[in-house]
Each structure stands twice: as structure tokens, then as C-alpha cells.
Coordinates of C-alpha atoms and ligand atoms in Angstrom, one line a residue:
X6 CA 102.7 83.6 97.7
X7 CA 104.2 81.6 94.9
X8 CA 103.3 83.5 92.1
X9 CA 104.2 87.2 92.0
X10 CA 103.0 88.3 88.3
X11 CA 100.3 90.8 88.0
X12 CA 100.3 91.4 91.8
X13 CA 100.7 94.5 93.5
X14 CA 103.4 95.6 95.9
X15 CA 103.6 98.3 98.1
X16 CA 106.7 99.5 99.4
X17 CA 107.1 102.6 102.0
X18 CA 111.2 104.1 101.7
X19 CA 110.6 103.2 97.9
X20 CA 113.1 106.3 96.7
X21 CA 116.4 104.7 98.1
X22 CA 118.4 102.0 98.9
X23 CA 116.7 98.7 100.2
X24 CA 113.1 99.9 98.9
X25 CA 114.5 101.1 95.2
X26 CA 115.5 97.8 95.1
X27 CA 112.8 96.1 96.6
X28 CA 110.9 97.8 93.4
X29 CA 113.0 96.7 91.0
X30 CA 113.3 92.9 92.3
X31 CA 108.7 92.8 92.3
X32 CA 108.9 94.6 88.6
X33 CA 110.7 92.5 87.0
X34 CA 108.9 89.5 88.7
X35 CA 106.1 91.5 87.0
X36 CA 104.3 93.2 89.2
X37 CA 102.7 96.5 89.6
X38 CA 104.2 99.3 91.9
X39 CA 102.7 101.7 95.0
X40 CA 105.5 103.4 95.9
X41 CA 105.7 105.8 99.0
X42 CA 108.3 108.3 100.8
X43 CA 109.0 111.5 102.0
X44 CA 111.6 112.3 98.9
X45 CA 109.6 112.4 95.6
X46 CA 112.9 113.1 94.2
X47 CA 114.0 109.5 94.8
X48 CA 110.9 107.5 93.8
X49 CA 111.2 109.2 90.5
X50 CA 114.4 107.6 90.2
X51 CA 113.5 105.0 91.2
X52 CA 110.9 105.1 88.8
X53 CA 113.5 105.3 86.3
X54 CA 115.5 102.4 86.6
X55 CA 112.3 100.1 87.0
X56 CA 111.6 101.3 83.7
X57 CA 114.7 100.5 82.2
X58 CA 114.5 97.1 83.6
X59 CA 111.0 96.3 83.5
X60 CA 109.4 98.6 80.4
X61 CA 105.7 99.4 80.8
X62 CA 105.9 98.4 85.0
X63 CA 102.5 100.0 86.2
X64 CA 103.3 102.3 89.2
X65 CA 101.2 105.0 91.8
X66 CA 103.6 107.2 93.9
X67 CA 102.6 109.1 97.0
X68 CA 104.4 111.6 99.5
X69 CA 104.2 109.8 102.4
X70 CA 105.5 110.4 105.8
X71 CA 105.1 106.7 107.6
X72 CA 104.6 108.2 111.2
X73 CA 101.6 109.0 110.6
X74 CA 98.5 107.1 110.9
X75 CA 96.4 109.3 108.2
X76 CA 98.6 109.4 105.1
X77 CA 99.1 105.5 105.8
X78 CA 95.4 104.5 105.6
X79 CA 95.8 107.3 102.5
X80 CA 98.3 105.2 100.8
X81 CA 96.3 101.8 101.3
X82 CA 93.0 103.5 99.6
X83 CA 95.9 104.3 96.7
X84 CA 96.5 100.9 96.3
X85 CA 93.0 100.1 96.3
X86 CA 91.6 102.7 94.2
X87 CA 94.8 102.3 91.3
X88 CA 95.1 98.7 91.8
X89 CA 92.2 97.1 93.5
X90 CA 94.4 96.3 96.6
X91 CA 97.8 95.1 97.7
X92 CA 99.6 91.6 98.1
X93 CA 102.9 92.1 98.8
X94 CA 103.5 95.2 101.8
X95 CA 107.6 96.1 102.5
X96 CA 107.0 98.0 106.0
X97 CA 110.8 99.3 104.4
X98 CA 111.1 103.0 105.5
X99 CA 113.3 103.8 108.5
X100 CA 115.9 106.3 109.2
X101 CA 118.8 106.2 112.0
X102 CA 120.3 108.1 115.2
X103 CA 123.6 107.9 116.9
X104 CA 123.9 107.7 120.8
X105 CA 124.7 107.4 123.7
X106 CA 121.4 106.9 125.0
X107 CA 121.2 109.1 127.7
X108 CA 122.0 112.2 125.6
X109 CA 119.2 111.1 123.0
X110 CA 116.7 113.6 123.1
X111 CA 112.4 113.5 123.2
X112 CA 113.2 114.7 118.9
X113 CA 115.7 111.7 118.4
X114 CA 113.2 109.4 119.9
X115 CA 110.2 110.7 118.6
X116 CA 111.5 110.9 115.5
X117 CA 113.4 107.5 115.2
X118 CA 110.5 105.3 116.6
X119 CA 107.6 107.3 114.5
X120 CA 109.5 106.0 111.3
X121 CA 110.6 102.4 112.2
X122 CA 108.3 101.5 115.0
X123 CA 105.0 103.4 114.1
X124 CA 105.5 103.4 110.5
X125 CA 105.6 99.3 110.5
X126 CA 102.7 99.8 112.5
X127 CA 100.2 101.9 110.7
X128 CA 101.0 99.7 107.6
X129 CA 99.8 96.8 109.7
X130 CA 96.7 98.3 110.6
X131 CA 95.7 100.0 107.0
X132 CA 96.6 96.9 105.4
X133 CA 96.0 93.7 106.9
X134 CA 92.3 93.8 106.7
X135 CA 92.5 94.1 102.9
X136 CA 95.0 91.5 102.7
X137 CA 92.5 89.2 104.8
X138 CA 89.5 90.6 102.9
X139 CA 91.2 89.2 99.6
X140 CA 92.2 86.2 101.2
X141 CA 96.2 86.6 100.0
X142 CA 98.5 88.9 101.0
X143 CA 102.3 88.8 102.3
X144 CA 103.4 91.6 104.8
X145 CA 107.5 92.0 104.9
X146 CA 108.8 93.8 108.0
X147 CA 112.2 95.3 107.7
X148 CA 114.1 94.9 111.2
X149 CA 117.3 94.7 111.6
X150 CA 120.0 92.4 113.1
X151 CA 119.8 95.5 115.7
X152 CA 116.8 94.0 116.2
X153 CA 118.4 91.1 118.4
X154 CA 121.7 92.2 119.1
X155 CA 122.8 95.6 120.9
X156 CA 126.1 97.3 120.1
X157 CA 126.9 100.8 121.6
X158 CA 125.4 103.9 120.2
X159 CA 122.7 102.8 118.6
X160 CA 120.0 102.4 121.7
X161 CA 117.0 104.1 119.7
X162 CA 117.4 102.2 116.4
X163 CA 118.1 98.9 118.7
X164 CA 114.9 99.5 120.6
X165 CA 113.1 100.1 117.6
X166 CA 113.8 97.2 115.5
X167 CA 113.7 94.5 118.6
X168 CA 109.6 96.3 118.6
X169 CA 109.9 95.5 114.8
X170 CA 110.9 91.6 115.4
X171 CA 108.6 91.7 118.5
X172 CA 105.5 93.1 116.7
X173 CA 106.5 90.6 113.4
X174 CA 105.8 87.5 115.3
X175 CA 102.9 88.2 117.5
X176 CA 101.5 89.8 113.8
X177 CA 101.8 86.1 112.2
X178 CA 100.0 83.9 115.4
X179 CA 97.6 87.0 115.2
X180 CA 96.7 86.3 112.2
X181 CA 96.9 82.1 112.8
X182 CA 94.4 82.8 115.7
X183 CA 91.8 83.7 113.0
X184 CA 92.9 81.4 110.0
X185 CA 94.4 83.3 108.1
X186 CA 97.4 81.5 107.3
X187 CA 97.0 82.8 103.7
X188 CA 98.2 86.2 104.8
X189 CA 102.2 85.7 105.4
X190 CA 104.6 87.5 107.3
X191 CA 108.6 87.7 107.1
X192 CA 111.0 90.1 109.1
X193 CA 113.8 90.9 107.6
X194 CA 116.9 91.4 110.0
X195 CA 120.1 92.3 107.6
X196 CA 123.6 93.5 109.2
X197 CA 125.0 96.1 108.0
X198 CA 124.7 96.8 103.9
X199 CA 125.3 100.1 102.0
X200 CA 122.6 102.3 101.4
X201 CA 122.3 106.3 102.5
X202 CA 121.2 105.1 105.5
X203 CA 124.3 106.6 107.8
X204 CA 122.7 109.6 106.2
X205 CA 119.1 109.4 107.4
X206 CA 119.1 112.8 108.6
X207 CA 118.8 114.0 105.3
X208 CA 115.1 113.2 105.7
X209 CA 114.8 114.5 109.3
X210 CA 112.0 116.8 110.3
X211 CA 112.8 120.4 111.1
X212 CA 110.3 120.2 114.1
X213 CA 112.1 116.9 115.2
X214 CA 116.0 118.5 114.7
X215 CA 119.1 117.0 116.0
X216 CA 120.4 119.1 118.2
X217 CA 122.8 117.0 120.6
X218 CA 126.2 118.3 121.0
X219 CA 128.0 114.9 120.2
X220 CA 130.8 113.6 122.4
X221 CA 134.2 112.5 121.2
X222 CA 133.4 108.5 121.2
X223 CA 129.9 109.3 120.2
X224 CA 131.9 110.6 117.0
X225 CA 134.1 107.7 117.1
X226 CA 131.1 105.6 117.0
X227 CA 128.9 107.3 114.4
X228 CA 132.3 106.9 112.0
X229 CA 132.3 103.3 112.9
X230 CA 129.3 102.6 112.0
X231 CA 129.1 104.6 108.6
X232 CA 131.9 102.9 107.6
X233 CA 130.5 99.2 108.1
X234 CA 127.5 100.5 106.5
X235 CA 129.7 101.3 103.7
X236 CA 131.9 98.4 103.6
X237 CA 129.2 95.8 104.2
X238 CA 129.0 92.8 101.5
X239 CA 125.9 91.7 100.5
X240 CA 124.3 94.7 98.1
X241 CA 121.0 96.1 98.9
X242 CA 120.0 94.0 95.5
X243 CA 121.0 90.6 96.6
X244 CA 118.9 91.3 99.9
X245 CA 115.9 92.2 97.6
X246 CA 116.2 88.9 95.9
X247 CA 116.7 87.1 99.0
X248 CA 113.2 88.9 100.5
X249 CA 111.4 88.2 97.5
X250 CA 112.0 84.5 97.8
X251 CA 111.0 84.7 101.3
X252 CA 107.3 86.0 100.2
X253 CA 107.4 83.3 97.4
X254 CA 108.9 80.5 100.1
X255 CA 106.4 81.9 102.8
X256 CA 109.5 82.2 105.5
X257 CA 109.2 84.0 108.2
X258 CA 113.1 85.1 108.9
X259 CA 115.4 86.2 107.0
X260 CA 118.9 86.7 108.0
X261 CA 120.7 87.4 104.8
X262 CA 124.3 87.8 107.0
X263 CA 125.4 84.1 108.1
X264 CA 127.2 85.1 111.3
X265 CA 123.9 87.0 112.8
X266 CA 122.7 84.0 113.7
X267 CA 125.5 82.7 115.3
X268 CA 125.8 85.6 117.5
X269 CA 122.3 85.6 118.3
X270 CA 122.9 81.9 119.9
X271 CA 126.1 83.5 122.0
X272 CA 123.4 86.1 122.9
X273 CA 121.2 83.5 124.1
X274 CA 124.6 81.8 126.3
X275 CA 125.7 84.9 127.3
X276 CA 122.0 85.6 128.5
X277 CA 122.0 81.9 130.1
X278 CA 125.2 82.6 132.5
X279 CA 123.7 85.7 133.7
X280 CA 126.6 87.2 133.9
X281 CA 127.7 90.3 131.8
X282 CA 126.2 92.1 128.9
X283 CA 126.6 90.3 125.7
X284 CA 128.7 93.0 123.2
X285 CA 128.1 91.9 119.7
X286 CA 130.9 94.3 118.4
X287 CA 133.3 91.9 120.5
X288 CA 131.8 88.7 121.2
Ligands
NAD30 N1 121.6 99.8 105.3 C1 121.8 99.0 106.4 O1 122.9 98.8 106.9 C2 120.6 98.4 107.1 C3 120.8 97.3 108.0 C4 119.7 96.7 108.6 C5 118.4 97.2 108.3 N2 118.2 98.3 107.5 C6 116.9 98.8 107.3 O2 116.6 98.8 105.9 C7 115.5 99.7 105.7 C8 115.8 100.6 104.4 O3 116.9 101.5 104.7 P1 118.1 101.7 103.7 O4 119.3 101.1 104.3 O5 117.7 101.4 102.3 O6 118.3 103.3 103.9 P2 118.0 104.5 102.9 O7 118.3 105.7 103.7 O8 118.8 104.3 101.6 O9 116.5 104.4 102.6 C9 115.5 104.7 103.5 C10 114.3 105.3 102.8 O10 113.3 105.6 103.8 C11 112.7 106.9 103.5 N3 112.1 107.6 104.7 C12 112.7 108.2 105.7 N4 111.8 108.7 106.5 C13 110.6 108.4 106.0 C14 109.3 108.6 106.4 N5 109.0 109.3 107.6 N6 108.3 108.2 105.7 C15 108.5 107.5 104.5 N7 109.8 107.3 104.1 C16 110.8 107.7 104.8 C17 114.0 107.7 103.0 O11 113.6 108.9 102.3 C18 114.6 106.7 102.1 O12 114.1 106.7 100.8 C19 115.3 100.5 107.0 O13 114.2 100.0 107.7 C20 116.6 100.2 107.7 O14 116.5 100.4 109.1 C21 119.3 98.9 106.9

């Protein structure tokens, strides 16, 4: 979709990181906002700053809760009934949980894979058939690299954002099978980048509560990975701009981090061989 003015994006995880950003890239390309989240606090903000970058941006805001079929298909007929429908969907909420996987429990599951896995696909289902209906529309699925490669400690999140990539690409030949190419798709797999996402349990269901009784490297591990998340390079902003070019560009991946893709091809040797698990952390 070449032109973005006067178009309207909806973004779920639009009060943080990634998603405030996501806003502030597709307002000051000019156009107008759905935000949704569980913290109302945080679109607010984010509210803020797109005003101070992009005066007069028209927005809607809902509390929305992504795992759950109902409040999406809500959230479309928001866009619909504020806007007149939606162009430009970041499936952008998701949320976290440290290993190892046997120790996960049914909550960390449940909990982790109704945000990222369900979430992406209850915003496939309430709005591809308006994007299809209008004849343009651009879905963005945020994966992960973690959707291709598997370090330790991280078997929920891995297993949810490999669904993400999965789902992502049968979505676009899905939608080739009935021609209509003029509904694009791009999956977005960043490495690491910092946001507040080492601390999604902020955002984490009482009814869903962490309550494993974490093991020495399981620390170890959790600290590892907070700190990359901290130290990574490219900004949440600069992966905005790159994604927005991707709906404008129509391309379908989008690795932001150089080297993913490099270890994605040892994966692929590694996986050739057949001979031991390929550990991304130490290629
Ligand atoms: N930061 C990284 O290193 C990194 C790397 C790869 C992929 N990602 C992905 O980027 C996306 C954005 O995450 P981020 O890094 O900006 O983290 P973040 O924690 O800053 O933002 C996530 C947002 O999702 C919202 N959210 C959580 N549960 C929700 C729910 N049930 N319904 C609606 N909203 C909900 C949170 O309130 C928050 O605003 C996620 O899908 C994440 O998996 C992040």
C-alpha cells in the first residue's frame, strides 16, 4: 500500500514500546489511529507523544485484551464505526515467559499463547474480511526471530512466534487462493530491541499468575535475556520505520537484525546434518 495518508491503522500493544511507536511512525505518515491494550494508561501516552509529533492525528482507543475473540471482533466494529474500516492491522501485542519448559505451567501457557498466538489470530479473523470487502488492506504480524531460532528458556514464546511465522505465510497464499493479492501481509521477526517487554508480567492476569518457583539457571537465563533486551541496537523506532516501509514496499519479511538471517541458514545446515540441536546463543 503505497500511499498511507488518510488511512487508518490499527494497532493492538499500542500503549508501549514497538506499538507506541508503530503509532507514531502511521501518524506522521498521516494517518488516523485505533489503538488497543490492556493498559489505558499507556495509550494515553501514547496519545500524547503522537500529538506532539503529529497535531490534530484522529485516534479511537479501546481496552482490549487480544485473547479474546469477542473484544477483537469489538475493536474491528471500532474501526469501522469511527473510521469506516481499517488498512493497515499491527497484530503487535504480546507478552513473555521464562523457562525451562517442563516447569512452565497450564497459566504460563495459556497465558503466553492467548496473547501472541490467539491474539494474531482473532485479528486475522475480525479483519481480513473488511480488508477484502474494501479491496486494500495490509496485515503486519509481529513474530519474532524466536520465531525461527530456539535458544534455552524461552520454549513458550519460541512456540508461539514460529505459530506467528507459520500462520503469516499460509495467511498470504490464503488470501492468493482467492485473488486478493491487494490485501498484503508482512511478519515482522526482530532480535532482541529494548522495550518493557522483559517486564510483560506487569500485564499478566491474576487468574493466569506465575507461580513457578524459578531455578538457579532459570534466573541466570531470565537475567540474560533482560539484559540483551536492554542492550539491543536498533530502537523500537527504527523498527517502526523499517515495518512501515514494508506495508508501503508490500514485503513479506522483515528481519531488521542482519545476522538473523544468517543464523537461520546455519539452522537450515545444522538441520541438514541431522546431527545435533542447532543453539543460536552459540552457533
Ligand atoms: N522487545 C524485543 O526484544 C522483541 C523482540 C522480538 C519481538 N518482539 C515483539 O514485539 C511486540 C511488541 O512488544 P514490545 O517489545 O514493544 O513489548 P512491550 O511490553 O513494550 O509492549 C507490549 C504491549 O502489549 C500489551 N499487551 C500485553 N498483553 C496484552 C493483551 N492481552 N491484550 C492487548 N495488549 C496487551 C502491553 O500492555 C504492552 O503495551 C511483541 O509481539 C513482542 O513479542 C519484541
Amino acid at each position: 500500500m503505497q500511499d498511507l495518508k488518510g488511512k487508518v491503522a490499527v494497532i493492538t500493544g499500542g500503549g508501549s514500546g514497538l506499538g507506541r511507536e508503530l503509532a507514531l511512525c502511521c501518524a506522521a505518515r498521516g494517518m488516523n489511529l485505533v489503538l488497543g491494550d490492556v493498559d489505558e494508561k499507556g495509550m494515553q501516552e501514547t496519545l500524547r507523544l503522537v500529538e506532539e509529533k503529529a497535531p490534530g492525528t484522529e485516534s479511537a482507543t479501546m481496552r482490549l485484551d487480544v485473547s479474546k475473540l469477542e473484544q477483537v471482533q469489538e475493536f474491528a466494529a471500532l474501526a469501522k464505526s469511527r473510521f469506516g474500516g481499517a488498512h493497515v492491522l499491527f497484530n503487535n501485542a504480546g507478552v513473555s515467559v521464562g523457562g525451562p519448559v517442563w516447569m512452565n505451567t497450564q497459566a504460563d501457557w495459556e497465558w503466553v499463547m492467548g496473547v501472541n498466538l490467539y491474539g494474531v489470530v482473532w485479528g486475522i479473523k475480525a479483519f481480513t474480511p473488511m480488508m477484502i470487502e474494501q479491496g486494500e488492506g495490509h496485515i503486519v504480524n509481529v513474530a519474532s526471530a524466536a520465531g525461527w531460532l530456539n535458544g534455552p528458556s524461552m520454549a513458550v514464546y519460541n512456540a508461539s512466534k514460529h505459530s506467528v511465522v507459520a500462520l503469516s505465510e499460509t495467511l498470504a497464499l490464503d488470501l492468493r487462493d482467492v485473488g486478493a493479492e491487494q490485501v498484503g501481509v508482512t511478519v515482522l521477526c526482530p532480535a532482541f530491541f529494548p522495550t518493557a517487554i522483559h517486564d510483560s508480567a506487569r500485564n499478566r492476569p491474576a487468574d493466569k499468575a506465575d507461580t513457578i518457583v524459578r531455578t538457579e539457571v532459570a534466573a541466570e537465563r531470565t537475567a540474560a535475556i533482560q539484559s540483551a533486551v536492554a542492550k539491543g541496537r536498533i530502537k523500537a523506532e527504527d523498527i517502526a520505520e523499517m515495518t512501515l516501509k514494508a506495508v508501503e514496499e508490500d514485503q513479506f519479511y522483515v528481519f531488521p537484525h542482519r545476522k538473523i538471517k544468517d543464523l537461520i541458514r546455519l539452522r537450515a545446515e545444522a538441520a541438514g546434518v541431522e546431527k545435533t540441536v542447532f543453539d543460536s546463543m552459540n552457533p
